[in-house]
Amino acid sequence: MLSKLSEIRKQFETHLLEAKDSGELEELRVSLFGKNGTMKSVLKEMGALSVEEKKAIGAKVNELKDEISEKIAAKKEELQRMEMERQINAVPTIDLSIPSKDMQGSYHPITLVQRQCENVFKSMGFVVEDYSEIVSDYECFESLNIPKFHPARDMQDTYYLENGQLLKTQTSAAQNAIYRKYRDALINDGVPIKAIFPGRCFRNESTDACHENTFFQMEGIMVGENVSIANLIYFMKTMLSEVFRKDIKVRLRPGFFPFVEPGFELDISCLICGGEGCPSCKHSGWLELCPCGMIHPEVLKAGGIDPEKYTGFAFGLGMTRLAMMKYGVKDIRDLNSGNLESMCQFTDDI
């Protein structure tokens, strides 16, 4: 019996090396442990042994079963890893830099609106900046005149990360870095800071027709000598008329934001309902599009700029809502639906 167990082990080792895939490995397992397998026949033969022989041989049989099971499991993992590597290596290399011969697809409506806004502001001398979606508490709040425990923090349900950083709730989080980047040219050469920085923002909000927990904004700032509210109104009206390619009815009303003083809400007449009232504008006929105002002196100080000499304005343009208005999208959730059939209908010609 011991010699038979030795022969089983020897044959198993040979067949294990020869197994090339999971199918062959499974056949080997069944040949050993299946209903009519080799190990089953060994157990049947043990019926003719004495009690003492059964104990001794039984221990050897169990030892062999455990050894075979462990090696089959290890071989299975190895074959699965090899198969995955084969599949990965079989994927053809694609050079994404090669221009397509037959251009397919279209841009997302938010991308279209963002590019339109960028082109308008660049034509007026603004530079386009990019900024991280993960920022520090200082960038998103403290540098914007929102210290810890400030009531304004309750206005935004923030996604905080385990490392103490957070997903930016507003594109204003880039303001401090932009001031520091361009302040030398402002102070030494008298070149005004004129920048826009579009980006994705996050707030832990319940979703409805005009709110999402992921949305897109475009922050804009201008800092220099004698910059006034009149400059803000001019640039915003110019941008809206260029993007919508028609006159848009707007209103400016007081608003509170810790990083501007005075602060305003720039609303546009709802283009979905024509100002008559619908779910998108909460039946008011107006849609909040652009919180804005004159940059607070404390925010300029945090950026290393003297508020006694320089003034500036800032605005946070809602790109998601702007796309809704331009293309007549009634529900903000449609923009994140991933519905290609719906999204591909939008073009820059509308």
Coordinates of C-alpha atoms in Angstrom, one line a residue:
M1 CA 0.0 0.0 0.0
L2 CA 2.8 2.4 0.8
S3 CA 4.4 1.7 -2.6
K4 CA 1.1 2.5 -4.3
L5 CA 0.9 5.8 -2.5
S6 CA 4.4 6.6 -3.6
E7 CA 3.5 5.8 -7.2
I8 CA 0.4 8.0 -6.9
R9 CA 2.5 10.9 -5.7
K10 CA 5.0 10.4 -8.5
Q11 CA 2.3 10.3 -11.2
F12 CA 0.6 13.3 -9.7
E13 CA 3.8 15.3 -9.8
T14 CA 4.3 14.4 -13.5
H15 CA 0.8 15.3 -14.5
L16 CA 0.9 18.5 -12.5
L17 CA 3.9 19.8 -14.4
E18 CA 2.1 18.9 -17.7
A19 CA -1.1 20.8 -16.9
K20 CA -1.2 23.8 -19.2
D21 CA -4.5 25.4 -18.2
S22 CA -7.3 25.3 -15.7
G23 CA -9.2 22.7 -17.6
E24 CA -6.4 20.2 -17.5
L25 CA -5.8 20.9 -13.9
E26 CA -9.4 20.2 -13.1
E27 CA -9.3 16.9 -15.0
L28 CA -6.3 15.9 -12.8
R29 CA -8.1 16.8 -9.6
V30 CA -11.2 14.8 -10.6
S31 CA -9.0 11.8 -11.6
L32 CA -7.7 11.8 -8.0
F33 CA -10.6 12.9 -5.9
G34 CA -13.6 12.2 -8.1
K35 CA -16.2 9.5 -7.5
N36 CA -14.1 7.0 -9.4
G37 CA -10.8 8.6 -8.6
T38 CA -7.5 7.0 -7.5
M39 CA -7.8 8.2 -3.9
K40 CA -11.3 6.7 -3.7
S41 CA -10.0 3.3 -4.8
V42 CA -7.2 3.5 -2.2
L43 CA -9.8 4.1 0.6
K44 CA -11.7 1.0 -0.6
E45 CA -8.7 -1.1 -0.5
M46 CA -8.0 -0.1 3.1
G47 CA -11.1 -2.1 4.1
A48 CA -9.1 -5.3 4.0
L49 CA -6.4 -4.0 6.3
S50 CA -6.1 -4.6 10.0
V51 CA -6.9 -1.9 12.6
E52 CA -3.3 -1.1 13.2
E53 CA -2.5 -1.0 9.4
K54 CA -5.5 1.3 8.8
K55 CA -4.2 3.8 11.4
A56 CA -0.7 3.8 9.9
I57 CA -1.8 3.8 6.2
G58 CA -4.7 6.3 6.9
A59 CA -2.3 8.9 8.2
K60 CA -0.2 8.5 5.1
V61 CA -3.3 8.8 2.9
N62 CA -4.5 12.0 4.6
E63 CA -1.0 13.4 4.4
L64 CA -0.9 12.7 0.6
K65 CA -4.4 14.2 0.1
D66 CA -3.4 17.4 1.9
E67 CA -0.2 17.7 -0.1
I68 CA -2.0 17.1 -3.4
S69 CA -4.8 19.7 -2.6
E70 CA -2.2 22.4 -1.6
K71 CA -0.2 21.9 -4.8
I72 CA -3.3 21.9 -7.0
A73 CA -4.4 25.2 -5.4
A74 CA -1.0 26.7 -5.9
K75 CA -0.9 25.6 -9.5
K76 CA -4.4 27.0 -10.1
E77 CA -3.2 30.5 -8.9
E78 CA -0.2 30.2 -11.1
L79 CA -2.2 29.3 -14.2
Q80 CA -4.7 32.1 -13.6
R81 CA -1.9 34.6 -13.3
M82 CA -0.3 33.4 -16.5
E83 CA -3.6 33.6 -18.3
M84 CA -4.1 37.2 -17.1
E85 CA -0.6 38.1 -18.3
R86 CA -1.4 36.5 -21.7
Q87 CA -4.6 38.5 -22.0
I88 CA -2.8 41.8 -21.1
N89 CA 0.0 41.2 -23.5
A90 CA -2.5 40.3 -26.2
V91 CA -4.1 43.8 -26.1
P92 CA -2.7 45.8 -29.0
T93 CA -0.8 49.0 -28.2
I94 CA -2.7 52.1 -29.2
D95 CA -1.0 55.3 -29.9
L96 CA -3.5 58.0 -28.8
S97 CA -1.4 60.7 -30.3
I98 CA -2.1 59.6 -33.9
P99 CA -4.9 61.7 -35.5
S100 CA -8.1 59.7 -36.3
K101 CA -8.8 59.3 -40.0
D102 CA -12.5 59.2 -39.4
M103 CA -13.4 61.5 -36.5
Q104 CA -16.1 60.0 -34.3
G105 CA -18.0 61.1 -31.2
S106 CA -18.6 64.6 -29.8
Y107 CA -17.7 66.7 -26.8
H108 CA -19.8 66.8 -23.7
P109 CA -22.0 69.9 -23.4
I110 CA -20.1 71.1 -20.3
T111 CA -16.8 70.8 -22.2
L112 CA -18.3 72.8 -25.1
V113 CA -19.5 75.6 -22.8
Q114 CA -16.2 75.6 -20.9
R115 CA -14.2 76.0 -24.2
Q116 CA -16.5 78.8 -25.4
C117 CA -16.1 80.7 -22.1
E118 CA -12.3 80.1 -22.2
N119 CA -12.1 81.6 -25.7
V120 CA -14.2 84.6 -24.7
F121 CA -12.1 85.4 -21.7
K122 CA -8.8 84.7 -23.5
S123 CA -9.8 87.3 -26.1
M124 CA -10.2 89.8 -23.2
G125 CA -6.7 89.1 -21.9
F126 CA -7.4 86.4 -19.2
V127 CA -5.1 83.4 -18.8
V128 CA -6.5 79.9 -18.2
E129 CA -5.2 78.1 -15.2
D130 CA -5.7 74.5 -13.9
Y131 CA -5.9 73.3 -10.3
S132 CA -6.1 70.1 -8.3
E133 CA -9.4 68.6 -7.3
I134 CA -7.9 67.7 -3.9
V135 CA -6.9 70.7 -1.8
S136 CA -6.1 71.6 1.8
D137 CA -8.4 73.2 4.3
Y138 CA -6.3 76.4 4.0
E139 CA -6.8 76.6 0.3
C140 CA -10.5 75.9 0.3
F141 CA -11.5 77.9 3.4
E142 CA -9.0 79.7 5.5
S143 CA -7.3 81.6 2.7
L144 CA -10.7 82.8 1.6
N145 CA -11.6 84.4 4.9
I146 CA -13.4 81.3 6.2
P147 CA -11.6 80.3 9.4
K148 CA -12.4 77.2 11.3
F149 CA -15.9 77.1 12.9
H150 CA -17.0 80.0 10.6
P151 CA -20.8 79.7 10.0
A152 CA -20.2 79.8 6.2
R153 CA -18.7 76.3 6.4
D154 CA -22.2 75.1 7.2
M155 CA -23.3 76.3 3.7
Q156 CA -21.3 73.5 2.1
D157 CA -21.3 69.8 2.9
T158 CA -17.7 69.0 2.3
Y159 CA -16.1 65.6 1.4
Y160 CA -13.1 65.3 3.8
L161 CA -10.4 62.8 3.2
E162 CA -8.6 60.6 5.8
N163 CA -5.3 62.6 5.4
G164 CA -7.0 65.9 6.4
Q165 CA -7.4 67.2 2.8
L166 CA -10.7 67.5 1.0
L167 CA -12.4 67.5 -2.4
K168 CA -12.7 71.2 -3.3
T169 CA -16.2 72.6 -2.9
Q170 CA -15.5 75.6 -5.1
T171 CA -13.0 76.7 -7.7
S172 CA -12.2 79.6 -5.3
A173 CA -9.8 77.2 -3.7
A174 CA -7.2 78.1 -6.4
Q175 CA -7.4 81.9 -5.7
N176 CA -4.6 82.0 -3.2
A177 CA -2.2 80.1 -5.4
I178 CA -3.0 82.3 -8.4
Y179 CA -2.4 85.5 -6.5
R180 CA 1.0 84.3 -5.4
K181 CA 1.9 83.2 -8.9
Y182 CA 1.2 86.6 -10.5
R183 CA 1.6 89.1 -7.7
D184 CA 5.2 90.0 -8.7
A185 CA 4.2 91.0 -12.2
L186 CA 1.4 93.1 -10.6
I187 CA 3.5 94.8 -8.0
N188 CA 6.7 95.2 -10.0
D189 CA 5.4 95.8 -13.5
G190 CA 1.8 97.0 -12.9
V191 CA 0.3 94.1 -14.9
P192 CA -3.2 93.3 -13.6
I193 CA -3.9 89.7 -12.6
K194 CA -6.5 88.4 -15.0
A195 CA -7.1 84.7 -14.7
I196 CA -9.9 82.1 -15.0
F197 CA -9.6 78.5 -13.7
P198 CA -12.3 76.0 -14.6
G199 CA -12.7 72.8 -12.6
R200 CA -14.7 70.1 -11.0
C201 CA -16.2 70.6 -7.6
F202 CA -17.8 68.3 -5.0
R203 CA -20.4 68.8 -2.4
N204 CA -22.2 66.1 -0.4
E205 CA -25.7 67.2 -1.4
S206 CA -28.9 65.4 -2.3
T207 CA -29.6 65.6 -6.0
D208 CA -32.5 67.1 -7.8
A209 CA -33.3 68.8 -11.1
C210 CA -30.8 71.6 -10.5
H211 CA -28.3 70.2 -7.9
E212 CA -25.7 67.5 -8.1
N213 CA -22.9 66.3 -5.8
T214 CA -20.4 66.7 -8.7
F215 CA -20.6 69.9 -10.7
F216 CA -18.3 72.2 -12.7
Q217 CA -17.4 75.8 -12.1
M218 CA -15.2 78.5 -13.6
E219 CA -13.6 80.9 -11.2
G220 CA -12.5 84.2 -12.6
I221 CA -10.4 87.0 -10.9
M222 CA -9.1 90.4 -11.9
V223 CA -6.8 92.4 -9.5
G224 CA -5.2 95.7 -10.2
E225 CA -5.4 99.4 -9.5
N226 CA -8.9 100.9 -9.6
V227 CA -10.7 97.7 -10.5
S228 CA -14.4 98.2 -9.8
I229 CA -17.8 96.6 -9.9
A230 CA -18.3 98.2 -13.3
N231 CA -15.5 96.0 -14.6
L232 CA -17.1 92.9 -13.2
I233 CA -20.5 93.7 -14.9
Y234 CA -18.8 94.4 -18.2
F235 CA -16.9 91.2 -18.4
M236 CA -19.8 89.1 -17.3
K237 CA -22.2 90.6 -19.8
T238 CA -19.7 90.2 -22.6
M239 CA -19.1 86.6 -21.8
L240 CA -22.9 85.7 -21.6
S241 CA -23.7 87.5 -24.9
E242 CA -20.9 85.6 -26.6
V243 CA -21.8 82.2 -25.2
F244 CA -25.5 82.5 -25.8
R245 CA -25.1 84.5 -28.9
K246 CA -28.1 86.7 -28.0
D247 CA -29.0 89.2 -25.4
I248 CA -29.7 87.6 -22.0
K249 CA -31.8 89.1 -19.3
V250 CA -29.8 89.3 -16.1
R251 CA -30.2 90.7 -12.6
L252 CA -27.7 91.5 -9.9
R253 CA -28.8 91.1 -6.3
P254 CA -27.0 91.3 -2.9
G255 CA -25.4 88.1 -1.7
F256 CA -23.1 87.0 1.1
F257 CA -19.8 85.2 0.5
P258 CA -17.0 85.6 3.0
F259 CA -14.3 86.1 0.3
V260 CA -16.0 89.1 -1.4
E261 CA -17.3 92.4 0.0
P262 CA -19.7 93.6 -1.3
G263 CA -21.0 90.3 -2.7
F264 CA -23.7 89.7 -5.4
E265 CA -25.7 86.9 -7.0
L266 CA -25.8 87.2 -10.8
D267 CA -29.0 85.5 -12.0
I268 CA -30.2 84.9 -15.6
S269 CA -33.7 84.6 -16.8
C270 CA -34.4 80.8 -17.1
L271 CA -34.0 79.9 -20.8
I272 CA -35.7 76.6 -20.4
C273 CA -39.1 78.1 -19.4
G274 CA -38.6 81.6 -20.8
G275 CA -38.8 83.0 -17.3
E276 CA -42.3 81.6 -16.7
G277 CA -41.2 79.1 -14.0
C278 CA -40.2 75.4 -14.1
P279 CA -38.5 72.8 -11.9
S280 CA -35.0 73.8 -13.1
C281 CA -35.5 77.4 -11.8
K282 CA -37.7 76.3 -8.9
H283 CA -40.6 78.0 -10.6
S284 CA -39.0 81.5 -9.9
G285 CA -38.2 82.3 -13.5
W286 CA -34.6 83.0 -12.5
L287 CA -31.6 80.8 -12.2
E288 CA -28.6 81.5 -10.0
L289 CA -25.6 81.4 -12.3
C290 CA -22.7 83.4 -10.9
P291 CA -21.9 84.4 -7.3
C292 CA -19.5 87.3 -7.5
G293 CA -18.2 90.5 -5.9
M294 CA -15.2 92.6 -4.9
I295 CA -12.4 90.5 -3.4
H296 CA -12.3 90.8 0.4
P297 CA -9.2 92.7 1.7
E298 CA -8.3 89.8 3.9
V299 CA -8.2 87.4 0.9
L300 CA -5.9 89.8 -0.9
K301 CA -3.6 90.0 2.1
A302 CA -3.5 86.2 2.3
G303 CA -2.2 86.2 -1.3
G304 CA 0.5 88.7 -0.5
I305 CA -1.3 91.7 -2.2
D306 CA -1.8 95.1 -0.5
P307 CA -5.5 95.8 -0.4
E308 CA -4.8 99.5 0.3
K309 CA -3.3 99.8 -3.2
Y310 CA -5.1 97.1 -5.2
T311 CA -8.7 96.0 -5.6
G312 CA -10.2 93.2 -7.6
F313 CA -13.3 91.2 -8.4
A314 CA -14.0 87.5 -8.4
F315 CA -16.8 85.4 -9.8
G316 CA -17.7 81.7 -9.7
L317 CA -19.5 80.8 -12.9
G318 CA -21.6 77.6 -12.8
M319 CA -20.6 75.8 -15.9
T320 CA -23.1 73.0 -15.3
R321 CA -26.0 75.4 -15.1
L322 CA -24.7 77.4 -18.0
A323 CA -24.7 74.2 -20.1
M324 CA -28.3 73.5 -19.0
M325 CA -29.4 77.0 -20.1
K326 CA -27.5 77.0 -23.4
Y327 CA -28.7 73.5 -24.5
G328 CA -32.1 73.4 -22.8
V329 CA -31.2 70.5 -20.5
K330 CA -34.0 70.3 -17.9
D331 CA -32.4 68.0 -15.4
I332 CA -28.8 68.4 -14.2
R333 CA -28.6 64.7 -13.6
D334 CA -28.8 64.0 -17.3
L335 CA -25.4 65.6 -17.8
N336 CA -23.8 62.9 -15.6
S337 CA -25.9 60.0 -16.9
G338 CA -23.4 58.6 -19.4
N339 CA -26.1 58.4 -22.0
L340 CA -24.0 58.8 -25.2
E341 CA -27.1 59.0 -27.4
S342 CA -28.3 62.0 -25.5
M343 CA -25.0 63.7 -25.0
C344 CA -23.7 63.4 -28.6
Q345 CA -26.5 65.7 -30.0
F346 CA -24.9 68.9 -28.7
T347 CA -22.5 71.0 -30.8
D348 CA -20.9 74.4 -30.7
D349 CA -23.3 75.6 -33.4
I350 CA -26.4 75.8 -31.1

